[in-house]
Tab-separated table of C-alpha atoms in Angstrom:
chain	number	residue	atom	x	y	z
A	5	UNK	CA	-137.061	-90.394	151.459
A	6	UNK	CA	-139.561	-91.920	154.132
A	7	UNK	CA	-136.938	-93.790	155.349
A	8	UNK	CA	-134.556	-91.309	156.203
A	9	UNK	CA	-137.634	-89.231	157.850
A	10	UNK	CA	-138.185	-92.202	160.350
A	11	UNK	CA	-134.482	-92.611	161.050
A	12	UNK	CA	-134.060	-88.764	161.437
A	13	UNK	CA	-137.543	-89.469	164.000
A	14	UNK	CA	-135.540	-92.581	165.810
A	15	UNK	CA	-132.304	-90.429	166.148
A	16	UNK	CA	-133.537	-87.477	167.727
A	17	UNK	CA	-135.911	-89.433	170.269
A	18	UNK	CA	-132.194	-91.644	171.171
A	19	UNK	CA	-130.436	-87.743	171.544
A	20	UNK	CA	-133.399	-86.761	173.721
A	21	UNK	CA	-133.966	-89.870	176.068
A	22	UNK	CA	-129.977	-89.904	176.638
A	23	UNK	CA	-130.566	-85.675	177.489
A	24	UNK	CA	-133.118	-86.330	179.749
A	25	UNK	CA	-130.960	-89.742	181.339
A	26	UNK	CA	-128.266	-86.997	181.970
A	27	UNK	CA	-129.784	-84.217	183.299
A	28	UNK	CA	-131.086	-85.797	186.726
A	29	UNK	CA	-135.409	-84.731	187.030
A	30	UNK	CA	-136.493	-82.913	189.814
A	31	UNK	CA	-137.156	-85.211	192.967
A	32	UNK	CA	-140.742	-84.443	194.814
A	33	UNK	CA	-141.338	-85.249	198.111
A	34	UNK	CA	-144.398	-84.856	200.281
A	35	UNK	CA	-144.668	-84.725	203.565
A	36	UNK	CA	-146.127	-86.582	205.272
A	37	UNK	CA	-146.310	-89.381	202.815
A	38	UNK	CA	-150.051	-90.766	203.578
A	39	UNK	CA	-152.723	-88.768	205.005
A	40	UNK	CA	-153.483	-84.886	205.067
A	41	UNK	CA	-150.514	-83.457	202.761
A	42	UNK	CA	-148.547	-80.902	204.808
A	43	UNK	CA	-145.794	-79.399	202.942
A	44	UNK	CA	-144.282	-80.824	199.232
A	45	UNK	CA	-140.255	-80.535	198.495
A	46	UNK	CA	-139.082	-80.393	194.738
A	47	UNK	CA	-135.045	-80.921	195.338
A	48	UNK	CA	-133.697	-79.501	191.894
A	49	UNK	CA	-130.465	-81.429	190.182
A	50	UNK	CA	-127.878	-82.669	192.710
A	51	UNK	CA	-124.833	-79.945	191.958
A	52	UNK	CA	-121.247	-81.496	193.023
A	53	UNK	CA	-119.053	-79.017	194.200
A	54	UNK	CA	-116.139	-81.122	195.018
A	55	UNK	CA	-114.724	-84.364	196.751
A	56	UNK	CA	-112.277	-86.374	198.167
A	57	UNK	CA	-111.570	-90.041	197.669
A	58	UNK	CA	-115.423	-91.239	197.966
A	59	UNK	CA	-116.488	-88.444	199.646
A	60	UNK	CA	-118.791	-86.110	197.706
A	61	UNK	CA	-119.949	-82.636	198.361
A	62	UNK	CA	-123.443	-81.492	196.313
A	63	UNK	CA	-125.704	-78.433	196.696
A	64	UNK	CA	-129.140	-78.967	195.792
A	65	UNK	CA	-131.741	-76.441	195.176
A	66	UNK	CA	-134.846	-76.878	197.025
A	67	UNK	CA	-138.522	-75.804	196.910
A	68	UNK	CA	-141.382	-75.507	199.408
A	69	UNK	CA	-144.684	-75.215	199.546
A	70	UNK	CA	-146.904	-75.663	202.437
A	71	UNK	CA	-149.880	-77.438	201.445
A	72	UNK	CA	-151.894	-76.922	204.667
A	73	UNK	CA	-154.404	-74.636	205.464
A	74	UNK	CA	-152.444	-72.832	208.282
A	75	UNK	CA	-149.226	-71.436	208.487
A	76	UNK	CA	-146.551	-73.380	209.577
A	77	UNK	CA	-144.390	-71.926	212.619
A	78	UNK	CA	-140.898	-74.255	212.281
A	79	UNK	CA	-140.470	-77.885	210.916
A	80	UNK	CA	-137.044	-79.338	210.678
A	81	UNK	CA	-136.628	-82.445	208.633
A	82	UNK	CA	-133.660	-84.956	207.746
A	83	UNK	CA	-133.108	-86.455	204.071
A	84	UNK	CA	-131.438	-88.820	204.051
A	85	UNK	CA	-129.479	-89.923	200.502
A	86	UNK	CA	-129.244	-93.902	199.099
A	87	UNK	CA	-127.191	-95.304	196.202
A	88	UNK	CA	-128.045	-97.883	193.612
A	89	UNK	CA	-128.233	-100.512	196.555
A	90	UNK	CA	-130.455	-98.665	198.410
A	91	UNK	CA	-127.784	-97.904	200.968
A	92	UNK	CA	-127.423	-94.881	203.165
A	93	UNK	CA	-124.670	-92.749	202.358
A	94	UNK	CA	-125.181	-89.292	204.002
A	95	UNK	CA	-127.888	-87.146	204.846
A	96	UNK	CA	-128.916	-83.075	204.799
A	97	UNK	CA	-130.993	-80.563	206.614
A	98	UNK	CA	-134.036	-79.119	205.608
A	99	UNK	CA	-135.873	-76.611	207.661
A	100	UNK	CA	-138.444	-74.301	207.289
A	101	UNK	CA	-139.745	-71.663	209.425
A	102	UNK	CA	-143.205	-69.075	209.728
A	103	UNK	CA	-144.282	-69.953	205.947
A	104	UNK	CA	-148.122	-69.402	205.230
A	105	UNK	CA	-150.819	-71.212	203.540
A	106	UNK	CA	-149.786	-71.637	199.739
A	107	UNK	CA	-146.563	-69.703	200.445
A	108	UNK	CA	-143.708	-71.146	198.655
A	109	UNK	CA	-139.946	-70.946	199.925
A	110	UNK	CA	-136.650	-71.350	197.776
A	111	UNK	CA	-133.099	-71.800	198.958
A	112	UNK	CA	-130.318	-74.031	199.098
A	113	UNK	CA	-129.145	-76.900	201.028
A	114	UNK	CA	-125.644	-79.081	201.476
A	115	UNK	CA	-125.178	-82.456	201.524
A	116	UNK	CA	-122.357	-85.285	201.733
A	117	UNK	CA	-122.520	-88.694	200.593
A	118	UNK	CA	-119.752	-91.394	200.608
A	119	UNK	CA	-120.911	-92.420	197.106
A	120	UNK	CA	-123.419	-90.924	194.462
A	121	UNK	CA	-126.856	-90.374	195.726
A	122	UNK	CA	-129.954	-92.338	193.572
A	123	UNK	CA	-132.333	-92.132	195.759
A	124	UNK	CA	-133.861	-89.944	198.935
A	125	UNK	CA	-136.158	-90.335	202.092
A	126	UNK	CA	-137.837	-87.197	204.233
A	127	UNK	CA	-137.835	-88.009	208.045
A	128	UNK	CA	-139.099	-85.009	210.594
A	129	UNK	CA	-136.647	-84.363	212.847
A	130	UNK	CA	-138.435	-81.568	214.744
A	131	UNK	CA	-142.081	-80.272	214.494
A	132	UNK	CA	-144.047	-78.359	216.162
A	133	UNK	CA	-147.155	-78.784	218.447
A	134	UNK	CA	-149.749	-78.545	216.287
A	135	UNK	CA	-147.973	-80.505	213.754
A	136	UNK	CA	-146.770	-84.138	215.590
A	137	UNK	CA	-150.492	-85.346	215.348
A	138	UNK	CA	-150.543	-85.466	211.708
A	139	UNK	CA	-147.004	-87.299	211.488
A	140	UNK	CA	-147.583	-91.239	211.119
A	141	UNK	CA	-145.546	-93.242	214.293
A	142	UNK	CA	-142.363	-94.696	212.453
A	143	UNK	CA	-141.036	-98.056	213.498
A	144	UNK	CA	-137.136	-98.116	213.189
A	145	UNK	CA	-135.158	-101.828	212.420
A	146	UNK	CA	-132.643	-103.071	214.349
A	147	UNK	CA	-130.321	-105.732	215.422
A	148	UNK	CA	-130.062	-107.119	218.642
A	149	UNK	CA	-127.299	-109.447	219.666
A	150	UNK	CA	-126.386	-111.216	222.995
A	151	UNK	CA	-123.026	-112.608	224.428
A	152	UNK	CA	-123.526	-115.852	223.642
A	153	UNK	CA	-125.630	-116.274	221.292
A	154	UNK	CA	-129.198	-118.131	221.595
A	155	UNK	CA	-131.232	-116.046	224.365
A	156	UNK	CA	-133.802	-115.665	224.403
A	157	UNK	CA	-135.685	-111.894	223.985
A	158	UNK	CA	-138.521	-109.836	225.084
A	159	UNK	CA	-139.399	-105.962	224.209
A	160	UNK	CA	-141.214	-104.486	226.973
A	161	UNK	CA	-142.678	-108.309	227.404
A	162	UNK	CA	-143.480	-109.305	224.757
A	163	UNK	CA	-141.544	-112.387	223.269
A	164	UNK	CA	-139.708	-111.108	219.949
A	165	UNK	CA	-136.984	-114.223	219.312
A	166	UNK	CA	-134.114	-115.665	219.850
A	167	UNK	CA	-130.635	-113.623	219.058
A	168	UNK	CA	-129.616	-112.138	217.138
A	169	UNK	CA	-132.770	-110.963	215.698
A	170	UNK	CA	-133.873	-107.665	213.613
A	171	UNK	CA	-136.760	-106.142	215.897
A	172	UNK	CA	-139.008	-103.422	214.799
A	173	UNK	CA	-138.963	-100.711	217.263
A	174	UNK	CA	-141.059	-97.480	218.049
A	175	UNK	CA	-139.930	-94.322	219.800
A	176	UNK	CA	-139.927	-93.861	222.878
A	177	UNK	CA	-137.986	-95.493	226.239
A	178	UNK	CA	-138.289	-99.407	226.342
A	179	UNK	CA	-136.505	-102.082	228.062
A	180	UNK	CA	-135.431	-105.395	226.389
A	181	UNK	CA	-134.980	-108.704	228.767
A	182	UNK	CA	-132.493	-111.199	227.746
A	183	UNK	CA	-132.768	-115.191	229.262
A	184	UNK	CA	-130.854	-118.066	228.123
A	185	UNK	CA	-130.522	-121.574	230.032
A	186	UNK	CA	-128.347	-121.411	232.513
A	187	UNK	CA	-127.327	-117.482	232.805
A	188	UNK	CA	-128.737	-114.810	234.710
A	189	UNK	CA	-131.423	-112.911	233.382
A	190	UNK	CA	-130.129	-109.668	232.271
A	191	UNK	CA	-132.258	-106.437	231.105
A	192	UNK	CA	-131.163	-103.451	228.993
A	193	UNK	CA	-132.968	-100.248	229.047
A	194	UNK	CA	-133.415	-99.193	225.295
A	195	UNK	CA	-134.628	-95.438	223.975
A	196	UNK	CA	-135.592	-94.268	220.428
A	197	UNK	CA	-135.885	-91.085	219.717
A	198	UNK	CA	-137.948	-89.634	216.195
A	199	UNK	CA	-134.341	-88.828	215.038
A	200	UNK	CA	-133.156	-92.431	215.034
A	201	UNK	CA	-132.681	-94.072	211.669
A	202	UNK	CA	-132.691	-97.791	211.156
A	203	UNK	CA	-130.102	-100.038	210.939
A	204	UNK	CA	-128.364	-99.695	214.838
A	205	UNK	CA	-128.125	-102.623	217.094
A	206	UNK	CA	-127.723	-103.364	220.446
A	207	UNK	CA	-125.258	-106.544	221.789
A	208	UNK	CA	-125.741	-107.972	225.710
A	209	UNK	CA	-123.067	-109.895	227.628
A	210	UNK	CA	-125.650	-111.771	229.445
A	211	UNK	CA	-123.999	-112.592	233.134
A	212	UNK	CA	-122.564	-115.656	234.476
A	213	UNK	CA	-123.773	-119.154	234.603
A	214	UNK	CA	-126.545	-119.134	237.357
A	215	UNK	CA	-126.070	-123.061	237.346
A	216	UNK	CA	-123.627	-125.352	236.896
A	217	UNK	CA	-123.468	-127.244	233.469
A	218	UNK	CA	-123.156	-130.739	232.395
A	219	UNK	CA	-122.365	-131.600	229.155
A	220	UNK	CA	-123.092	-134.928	227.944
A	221	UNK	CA	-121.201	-136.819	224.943
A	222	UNK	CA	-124.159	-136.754	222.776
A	223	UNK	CA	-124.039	-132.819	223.009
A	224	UNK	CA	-126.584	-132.156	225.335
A	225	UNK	CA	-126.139	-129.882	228.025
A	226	UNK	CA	-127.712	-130.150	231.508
A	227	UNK	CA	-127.886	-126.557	233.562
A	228	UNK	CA	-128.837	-127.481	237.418
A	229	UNK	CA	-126.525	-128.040	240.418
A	230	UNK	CA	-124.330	-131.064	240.790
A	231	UNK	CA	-124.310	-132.708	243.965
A	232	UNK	CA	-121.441	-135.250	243.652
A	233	UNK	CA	-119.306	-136.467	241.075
A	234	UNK	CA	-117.607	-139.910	241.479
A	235	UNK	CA	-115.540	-142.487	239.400
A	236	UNK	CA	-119.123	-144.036	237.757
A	237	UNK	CA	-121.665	-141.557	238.169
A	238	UNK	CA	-122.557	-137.684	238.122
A	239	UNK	CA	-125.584	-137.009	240.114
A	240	UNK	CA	-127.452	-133.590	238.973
A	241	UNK	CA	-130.297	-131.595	241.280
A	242	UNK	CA	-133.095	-130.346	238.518
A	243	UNK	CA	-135.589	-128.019	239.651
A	244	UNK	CA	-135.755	-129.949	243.322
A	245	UNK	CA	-134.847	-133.734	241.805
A	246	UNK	CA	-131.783	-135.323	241.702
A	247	UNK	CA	-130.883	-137.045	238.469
A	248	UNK	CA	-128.038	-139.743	237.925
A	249	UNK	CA	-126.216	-139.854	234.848
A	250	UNK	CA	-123.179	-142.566	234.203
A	251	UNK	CA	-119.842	-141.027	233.961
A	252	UNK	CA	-119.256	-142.317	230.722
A	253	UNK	CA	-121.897	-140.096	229.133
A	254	UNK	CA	-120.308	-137.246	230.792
A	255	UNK	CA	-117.737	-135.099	228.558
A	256	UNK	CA	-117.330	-131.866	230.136
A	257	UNK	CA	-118.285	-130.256	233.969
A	258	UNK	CA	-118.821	-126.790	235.073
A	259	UNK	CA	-118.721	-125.682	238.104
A	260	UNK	CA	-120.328	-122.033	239.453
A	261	UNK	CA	-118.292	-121.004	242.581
A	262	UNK	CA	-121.873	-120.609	245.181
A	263	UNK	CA	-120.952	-119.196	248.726
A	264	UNK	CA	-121.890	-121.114	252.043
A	265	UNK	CA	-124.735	-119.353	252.321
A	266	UNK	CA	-126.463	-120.487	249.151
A	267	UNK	CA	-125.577	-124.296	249.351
């Protein structure tokens, strides 16, 4: 008799951890995350309404309660939905408008995802005055790529690597400077709003050789200006002296067209 009371005990914990694994908990989200809390979002169980292929549609009931000691005149926000990879696959709209201190708000929101949603992150998208001060400065990833590969880069500058290269970027306008042996420096002006989400990039076609190029058989290449070529020897100008190297060691020559003026 014992026995079967523990198994009956065992069976109905199984039935109620595989009801709770199905029904999806309530997701909480404060805003912001560190610091004074502002307002707290309880998104209720992810409803799907339909979809198509791997498209999803889901209405989610939401919650809010401002948690700050004045009333709040308009916040917008942006949550933005992850799978099992931690992956961004869609995003919604939340925004709230003239709520009180302690005053708590229900309705209803939309989302669509390209897969099924695990997990969620709450981004302002617009607050108001007396509200930016309290929201932390957010860094966004990105990848920045030039054409060819290998220059060089500074962000506003200061030296961040060579490319490509994932840079961590704040809002606001910037300007990213791209050098590479024997191109022309290039610049690109660069600007992040609060709205922007990681995960962009950026990719420079950095201009043409500024020097001619020498490359030797052992796979070095020389940038500077060549002065003569002849059947035994290349001779090479490098930052004001000439260099001679033997023909032999030479594999490949190019030339950058220069006009009369600049020889």
């Amino acid at each position: 008799m014992p026995t079967r009371s523990v198994l009956s005990i065992l069976l109905l914990v199984i039935f109620a951890g595989t009801s709770l694994a199905k029904d999806q908990p309530a997701q909480v989200l404060v805003w912001p995350a560190t610091g004074q809390p502002v307002v707290r979002f309880s998104l209720g169980k992810f409803k799907e309404i339909g979809n198509t292929g791997k498209l999803h549609s889901y209405s989610i009931d939401v919650t809010a309660e401002n948690l700050w000691g004045k009333r709040i005149s308009q916040a917008d926000f942006s949550l933005y939905l992850f799978d099992k990879d931690k992956v961004r696959i869609g995003d919604a709209w939340l925004s709230i408008s003239d709520v009180a201190p302690g005053q708590v708000l229900k309705f209803q929101i939309m989302a669509q995802t390209s897969g099924t949603p695990v997990s969620t992150v709450l981004s302002p998208r617009v607050l108001p005055v007396e509200l930016q001060p309290l929201a932390p400065l957010k860094k966004i990833s990105m990848t920045v790529n030039s054409v060819p590969q290998g220059a060089n880069v500074r962000l506003d500058d200061t030296e961040v690597g060579v490319t490509p290269k994932i840079i961590q970027v704040l809002p606001g306008k910037h300007t990213l400077e791209f050098t590479k042996d024997g191109f022309n420096t290039g610049h690109f002006p660069l600007e992040i709003t609060p709205e922007d989400v990681s995960g962009g990039s950026v990719s420079y076609e950095l201009g043409v050789s500024a020097h001619d190029t020498v490359e030797l058989r052992d796979g070095t290449v020389i940038s500077g200006d060549v002065e003569s070529v002849s059947a035994t020897e290349v001779l090479v100008r490098l930052g004001g002296t000439v260099q001679r190297f033997n023909r032999n060691q030479v594999k490949r020559i190019g030339l950058v067209p220069r006009d009369s003026a600049s020889q």
